[in-house]
Amino acid sequence: QVQLVQSGAEVKEPGASVKVSCKASGYTFTGYGISWVRQAPGQGLEWMGWVSAYNGNTNYAQKVQGRVTMTTDTSTSTAYMELRSLRSDDTAVYYCASSRYGSIYDYGMDVWGQGTTVTVSS
Amino acid sequence: SSELTQPPSVSVSPGQTARITCSGDALPKQYSYWYQQKPGQAPVLVMYKDNERPSGIPERFSGSTSGTTVTLTISGVQAEDEADYYCQSTDSSGIFCMFGGGTKLTVL
């Protein structure tokens, strides 16, 4: 069974950092990349970036560039997204997503994690 | 432009055809994708490469493209299709993904 399982909810103070994990199973993790997408309360989806599980290459959205780092650990088939200097508008559900069949740039994101709620509040 | 524009809402009666549009300057050159999201759930891919349907997605879902606009069509809408729908594509470089603002489909 193909699935992505994310770490649990986090509550952070403004200015802190958060690191969310996403463990893959049921498909070839190193074959394709992992995208991170977030959704603020009552809002739409926002693409944050992509990391290659093959060579660690990354593409980050301009909005989070400089505050985000996406990595993978092929030994555990786990992807990580770290966001620094948190602000209240970073409060959102964070999803990891991937493709079972190839690049997400060809096949879209057909596998999603369950989401991780990150709350930034003092 | 690096934006995708969707109508905020579409309403149809059961059995009718729903059409959800998405406009963007890069769409003639880049693939589009569509996701369905129900409250409290992760998105589900319902269309990829403009008009390819993933396995398990009902045949009533179809996609089309015309110039800078792509369209998700749901024929014979059912109550279970009520959800938010998001289009997704990339900018002209093909590297940076983006989502439309989402369309709430209401089945009357």
JSON list of C-alpha atoms in Angstrom, two decimals, chain B:
[
{"chain": "B", "resi": 1, "resn": "SER", "atom": "CA", "xyz": [1.92, 35.93, -15.30]},
{"chain": "B", "resi": 2, "resn": "SER", "atom": "CA", "xyz": [2.44, 33.36, -12.57]},
{"chain": "B", "resi": 3, "resn": "GLU", "atom": "CA", "xyz": [-1.18, 33.07, -11.48]},
{"chain": "B", "resi": 4, "resn": "LEU", "atom": "CA", "xyz": [-4.02, 30.66, -12.08]},
{"chain": "B", "resi": 5, "resn": "THR", "atom": "CA", "xyz": [-7.54, 32.07, -11.89]},
{"chain": "B", "resi": 6, "resn": "GLN", "atom": "CA", "xyz": [-10.61, 30.01, -10.99]},
{"chain": "B", "resi": 7, "resn": "PRO", "atom": "CA", "xyz": [-14.19, 31.05, -10.26]},
{"chain": "B", "resi": 8, "resn": "PRO", "atom": "CA", "xyz": [-14.84, 30.96, -6.51]},
{"chain": "B", "resi": 9, "resn": "SER", "atom": "CA", "xyz": [-17.96, 28.85, -6.86]},
{"chain": "B", "resi": 10, "resn": "VAL", "atom": "CA", "xyz": [-20.01, 26.73, -9.24]},
{"chain": "B", "resi": 11, "resn": "SER", "atom": "CA", "xyz": [-23.44, 25.31, -8.50]},
{"chain": "B", "resi": 12, "resn": "VAL", "atom": "CA", "xyz": [-25.27, 22.55, -10.35]},
{"chain": "B", "resi": 13, "resn": "SER", "atom": "CA", "xyz": [-28.16, 20.20, -9.75]},
{"chain": "B", "resi": 14, "resn": "PRO", "atom": "CA", "xyz": [-27.60, 16.44, -9.55]},
{"chain": "B", "resi": 15, "resn": "GLY", "atom": "CA", "xyz": [-27.29, 14.86, -12.97]},
{"chain": "B", "resi": 16, "resn": "GLN", "atom": "CA", "xyz": [-26.26, 18.09, -14.66]},
{"chain": "B", "resi": 17, "resn": "THR", "atom": "CA", "xyz": [-22.83, 18.96, -16.04]},
{"chain": "B", "resi": 18, "resn": "ALA", "atom": "CA", "xyz": [-20.41, 21.08, -14.04]},
{"chain": "B", "resi": 19, "resn": "ARG", "atom": "CA", "xyz": [-17.61, 22.96, -15.75]},
{"chain": "B", "resi": 20, "resn": "ILE", "atom": "CA", "xyz": [-14.82, 24.51, -13.71]},
{"chain": "B", "resi": 21, "resn": "THR", "atom": "CA", "xyz": [-12.38, 26.75, -15.52]},
{"chain": "B", "resi": 22, "resn": "CYS", "atom": "CA", "xyz": [-8.82, 27.76, -14.79]},
{"chain": "B", "resi": 23, "resn": "SER", "atom": "CA", "xyz": [-6.97, 30.51, -16.65]},
{"chain": "B", "resi": 24, "resn": "GLY", "atom": "CA", "xyz": [-3.28, 31.29, -16.81]},
{"chain": "B", "resi": 25, "resn": "ASP", "atom": "CA", "xyz": [-0.76, 32.63, -19.28]},
{"chain": "B", "resi": 26, "resn": "ALA", "atom": "CA", "xyz": [1.52, 29.60, -19.09]},
{"chain": "B", "resi": 27, "resn": "LEU", "atom": "CA", "xyz": [-1.23, 27.03, -19.60]},
{"chain": "B", "resi": 28, "resn": "PRO", "atom": "CA", "xyz": [-0.72, 26.72, -23.37]},
{"chain": "B", "resi": 29, "resn": "LYS", "atom": "CA", "xyz": [2.82, 25.49, -22.68]},
{"chain": "B", "resi": 30, "resn": "GLN", "atom": "CA", "xyz": [2.52, 23.64, -19.38]},
{"chain": "B", "resi": 31, "resn": "TYR", "atom": "CA", "xyz": [0.42, 20.69, -18.24]},
{"chain": "B", "resi": 32, "resn": "SER", "atom": "CA", "xyz": [-2.51, 21.23, -15.93]},
{"chain": "B", "resi": 33, "resn": "TYR", "atom": "CA", "xyz": [-3.68, 19.08, -13.04]},
{"chain": "B", "resi": 34, "resn": "TRP", "atom": "CA", "xyz": [-6.88, 19.04, -11.00]},
{"chain": "B", "resi": 35, "resn": "TYR", "atom": "CA", "xyz": [-7.41, 18.11, -7.36]},
{"chain": "B", "resi": 36, "resn": "GLN", "atom": "CA", "xyz": [-10.58, 17.47, -5.41]},
{"chain": "B", "resi": 37, "resn": "GLN", "atom": "CA", "xyz": [-10.59, 18.28, -1.72]},
{"chain": "B", "resi": 38, "resn": "LYS", "atom": "CA", "xyz": [-13.39, 17.47, 0.71]},
{"chain": "B", "resi": 39, "resn": "PRO", "atom": "CA", "xyz": [-13.54, 19.09, 4.17]},
{"chain": "B", "resi": 40, "resn": "GLY", "atom": "CA", "xyz": [-10.93, 17.80, 6.56]},
{"chain": "B", "resi": 41, "resn": "GLN", "atom": "CA", "xyz": [-9.28, 15.60, 3.92]},
{"chain": "B", "resi": 42, "resn": "ALA", "atom": "CA", "xyz": [-6.13, 15.73, 1.84]},
{"chain": "B", "resi": 43, "resn": "PRO", "atom": "CA", "xyz": [-6.51, 16.61, -1.84]},
{"chain": "B", "resi": 44, "resn": "VAL", "atom": "CA", "xyz": [-7.11, 13.86, -4.40]},
{"chain": "B", "resi": 45, "resn": "LEU", "atom": "CA", "xyz": [-5.73, 14.03, -7.95]},
{"chain": "B", "resi": 46, "resn": "VAL", "atom": "CA", "xyz": [-8.61, 13.74, -10.43]},
{"chain": "B", "resi": 47, "resn": "MET", "atom": "CA", "xyz": [-6.89, 14.82, -13.66]},
{"chain": "B", "resi": 48, "resn": "TYR", "atom": "CA", "xyz": [-3.30, 15.02, -14.88]},
{"chain": "B", "resi": 49, "resn": "LYS", "atom": "CA", "xyz": [-1.58, 16.11, -18.08]},
{"chain": "B", "resi": 50, "resn": "ASP", "atom": "CA", "xyz": [-4.62, 18.21, -18.98]},
{"chain": "B", "resi": 51, "resn": "ASN", "atom": "CA", "xyz": [-6.97, 15.32, -19.76]},
{"chain": "B", "resi": 52, "resn": "GLU", "atom": "CA", "xyz": [-5.62, 12.08, -18.30]},
{"chain": "B", "resi": 53, "resn": "ARG", "atom": "CA", "xyz": [-7.71, 10.46, -15.60]},
{"chain": "B", "resi": 54, "resn": "PRO", "atom": "CA", "xyz": [-5.90, 8.59, -12.79]},
{"chain": "B", "resi": 55, "resn": "SER", "atom": "CA", "xyz": [-7.01, 5.05, -12.07]},
{"chain": "B", "resi": 56, "resn": "GLY", "atom": "CA", "xyz": [-10.01, 4.95, -9.78]},
{"chain": "B", "resi": 57, "resn": "ILE", "atom": "CA", "xyz": [-11.39, 8.31, -10.87]},
{"chain": "B", "resi": 58, "resn": "PRO", "atom": "CA", "xyz": [-14.89, 7.97, -12.41]},
{"chain": "B", "resi": 59, "resn": "GLU", "atom": "CA", "xyz": [-15.30, 8.45, -16.14]},
{"chain": "B", "resi": 60, "resn": "ARG", "atom": "CA", "xyz": [-17.64, 11.38, -15.54]},
{"chain": "B", "resi": 61, "resn": "PHE", "atom": "CA", "xyz": [-14.53, 13.48, -14.84]},
{"chain": "B", "resi": 62, "resn": "SER", "atom": "CA", "xyz": [-12.81, 14.86, -17.94]},
{"chain": "B", "resi": 63, "resn": "GLY", "atom": "CA", "xyz": [-10.39, 17.63, -18.79]},
{"chain": "B", "resi": 64, "resn": "SER", "atom": "CA", "xyz": [-9.88, 19.89, -21.77]},
{"chain": "B", "resi": 65, "resn": "THR", "atom": "CA", "xyz": [-7.76, 22.81, -22.79]},
{"chain": "B", "resi": 66, "resn": "SER", "atom": "CA", "xyz": [-8.21, 25.80, -25.06]},
{"chain": "B", "resi": 67, "resn": "GLY", "atom": "CA", "xyz": [-5.55, 28.47, -25.23]},
{"chain": "B", "resi": 68, "resn": "THR", "atom": "CA", "xyz": [-4.93, 29.98, -21.81]},
{"chain": "B", "resi": 69, "resn": "THR", "atom": "CA", "xyz": [-7.91, 28.19, -20.21]},
{"chain": "B", "resi": 70, "resn": "VAL", "atom": "CA", "xyz": [-8.26, 24.63, -19.00]},
{"chain": "B", "resi": 71, "resn": "THR", "atom": "CA", "xyz": [-11.56, 23.11, -17.94]},
{"chain": "B", "resi": 72, "resn": "LEU", "atom": "CA", "xyz": [-12.54, 20.30, -15.61]},
{"chain": "B", "resi": 73, "resn": "THR", "atom": "CA", "xyz": [-15.89, 18.87, -16.64]},
{"chain": "B", "resi": 74, "resn": "ILE", "atom": "CA", "xyz": [-17.97, 16.64, -14.40]},
{"chain": "B", "resi": 75, "resn": "SER", "atom": "CA", "xyz": [-20.82, 15.01, -16.32]},
{"chain": "B", "resi": 76, "resn": "GLY", "atom": "CA", "xyz": [-23.82, 13.68, -14.46]},
{"chain": "B", "resi": 77, "resn": "VAL", "atom": "CA", "xyz": [-22.79, 15.34, -11.20]},
{"chain": "B", "resi": 78, "resn": "GLN", "atom": "CA", "xyz": [-23.49, 13.35, -8.06]},
{"chain": "B", "resi": 79, "resn": "ALA", "atom": "CA", "xyz": [-23.88, 14.57, -4.49]},
{"chain": "B", "resi": 80, "resn": "GLU", "atom": "CA", "xyz": [-20.51, 13.02, -3.61]},
{"chain": "B", "resi": 81, "resn": "ASP", "atom": "CA", "xyz": [-18.80, 15.37, -6.07]},
{"chain": "B", "resi": 82, "resn": "GLU", "atom": "CA", "xyz": [-19.48, 18.36, -3.83]},
{"chain": "B", "resi": 83, "resn": "ALA", "atom": "CA", "xyz": [-16.02, 19.59, -2.87]},
{"chain": "B", "resi": 84, "resn": "ASP", "atom": "CA", "xyz": [-13.37, 22.21, -3.50]},
{"chain": "B", "resi": 85, "resn": "TYR", "atom": "CA", "xyz": [-11.50, 21.81, -6.77]},
{"chain": "B", "resi": 86, "resn": "TYR", "atom": "CA", "xyz": [-8.03, 23.21, -7.42]},
{"chain": "B", "resi": 87, "resn": "CYS", "atom": "CA", "xyz": [-6.19, 23.48, -10.69]},
{"chain": "B", "resi": 88, "resn": "GLN", "atom": "CA", "xyz": [-2.40, 23.27, -10.63]},
{"chain": "B", "resi": 89, "resn": "SER", "atom": "CA", "xyz": [0.28, 23.94, -13.16]},
{"chain": "B", "resi": 90, "resn": "THR", "atom": "CA", "xyz": [3.78, 25.40, -13.35]},
{"chain": "B", "resi": 91, "resn": "ASP", "atom": "CA", "xyz": [5.16, 28.73, -14.39]},
{"chain": "B", "resi": 92, "resn": "SER", "atom": "CA", "xyz": [6.70, 29.20, -17.82]},
{"chain": "B", "resi": 93, "resn": "SER", "atom": "CA", "xyz": [10.00, 27.71, -16.60]},
{"chain": "B", "resi": 94, "resn": "GLY", "atom": "CA", "xyz": [8.25, 24.46, -15.78]},
{"chain": "B", "resi": 95, "resn": "ILE", "atom": "CA", "xyz": [9.90, 24.37, -12.37]},
{"chain": "B", "resi": 96, "resn": "PHE", "atom": "CA", "xyz": [7.75, 26.31, -9.94]},
{"chain": "B", "resi": 97, "resn": "CYS", "atom": "CA", "xyz": [4.32, 24.87, -9.27]},
{"chain": "B", "resi": 98, "resn": "MET", "atom": "CA", "xyz": [1.29, 26.93, -8.50]},
{"chain": "B", "resi": 99, "resn": "PHE", "atom": "CA", "xyz": [-2.33, 26.35, -7.58]},
{"chain": "B", "resi": 100, "resn": "GLY", "atom": "CA", "xyz": [-5.43, 28.21, -8.55]},
{"chain": "B", "resi": 101, "resn": "GLY", "atom": "CA", "xyz": [-7.47, 29.78, -5.78]},
{"chain": "B", "resi": 102, "resn": "GLY", "atom": "CA", "xyz": [-9.95, 26.92, -5.77]},
{"chain": "B", "resi": 103, "resn": "THR", "atom": "CA", "xyz": [-13.59, 26.51, -6.79]},
{"chain": "B", "resi": 104, "resn": "LYS", "atom": "CA", "xyz": [-16.29, 25.33, -4.42]},
{"chain": "B", "resi": 105, "resn": "LEU", "atom": "CA", "xyz": [-18.64, 23.00, -6.26]},
{"chain": "B", "resi": 106, "resn": "THR", "atom": "CA", "xyz": [-22.08, 22.92, -4.71]},
{"chain": "B", "resi": 107, "resn": "VAL", "atom": "CA", "xyz": [-24.55, 20.22, -5.70]},
{"chain": "B", "resi": 108, "resn": "LEU", "atom": "CA", "xyz": [-27.98, 21.71, -5.20]}
]
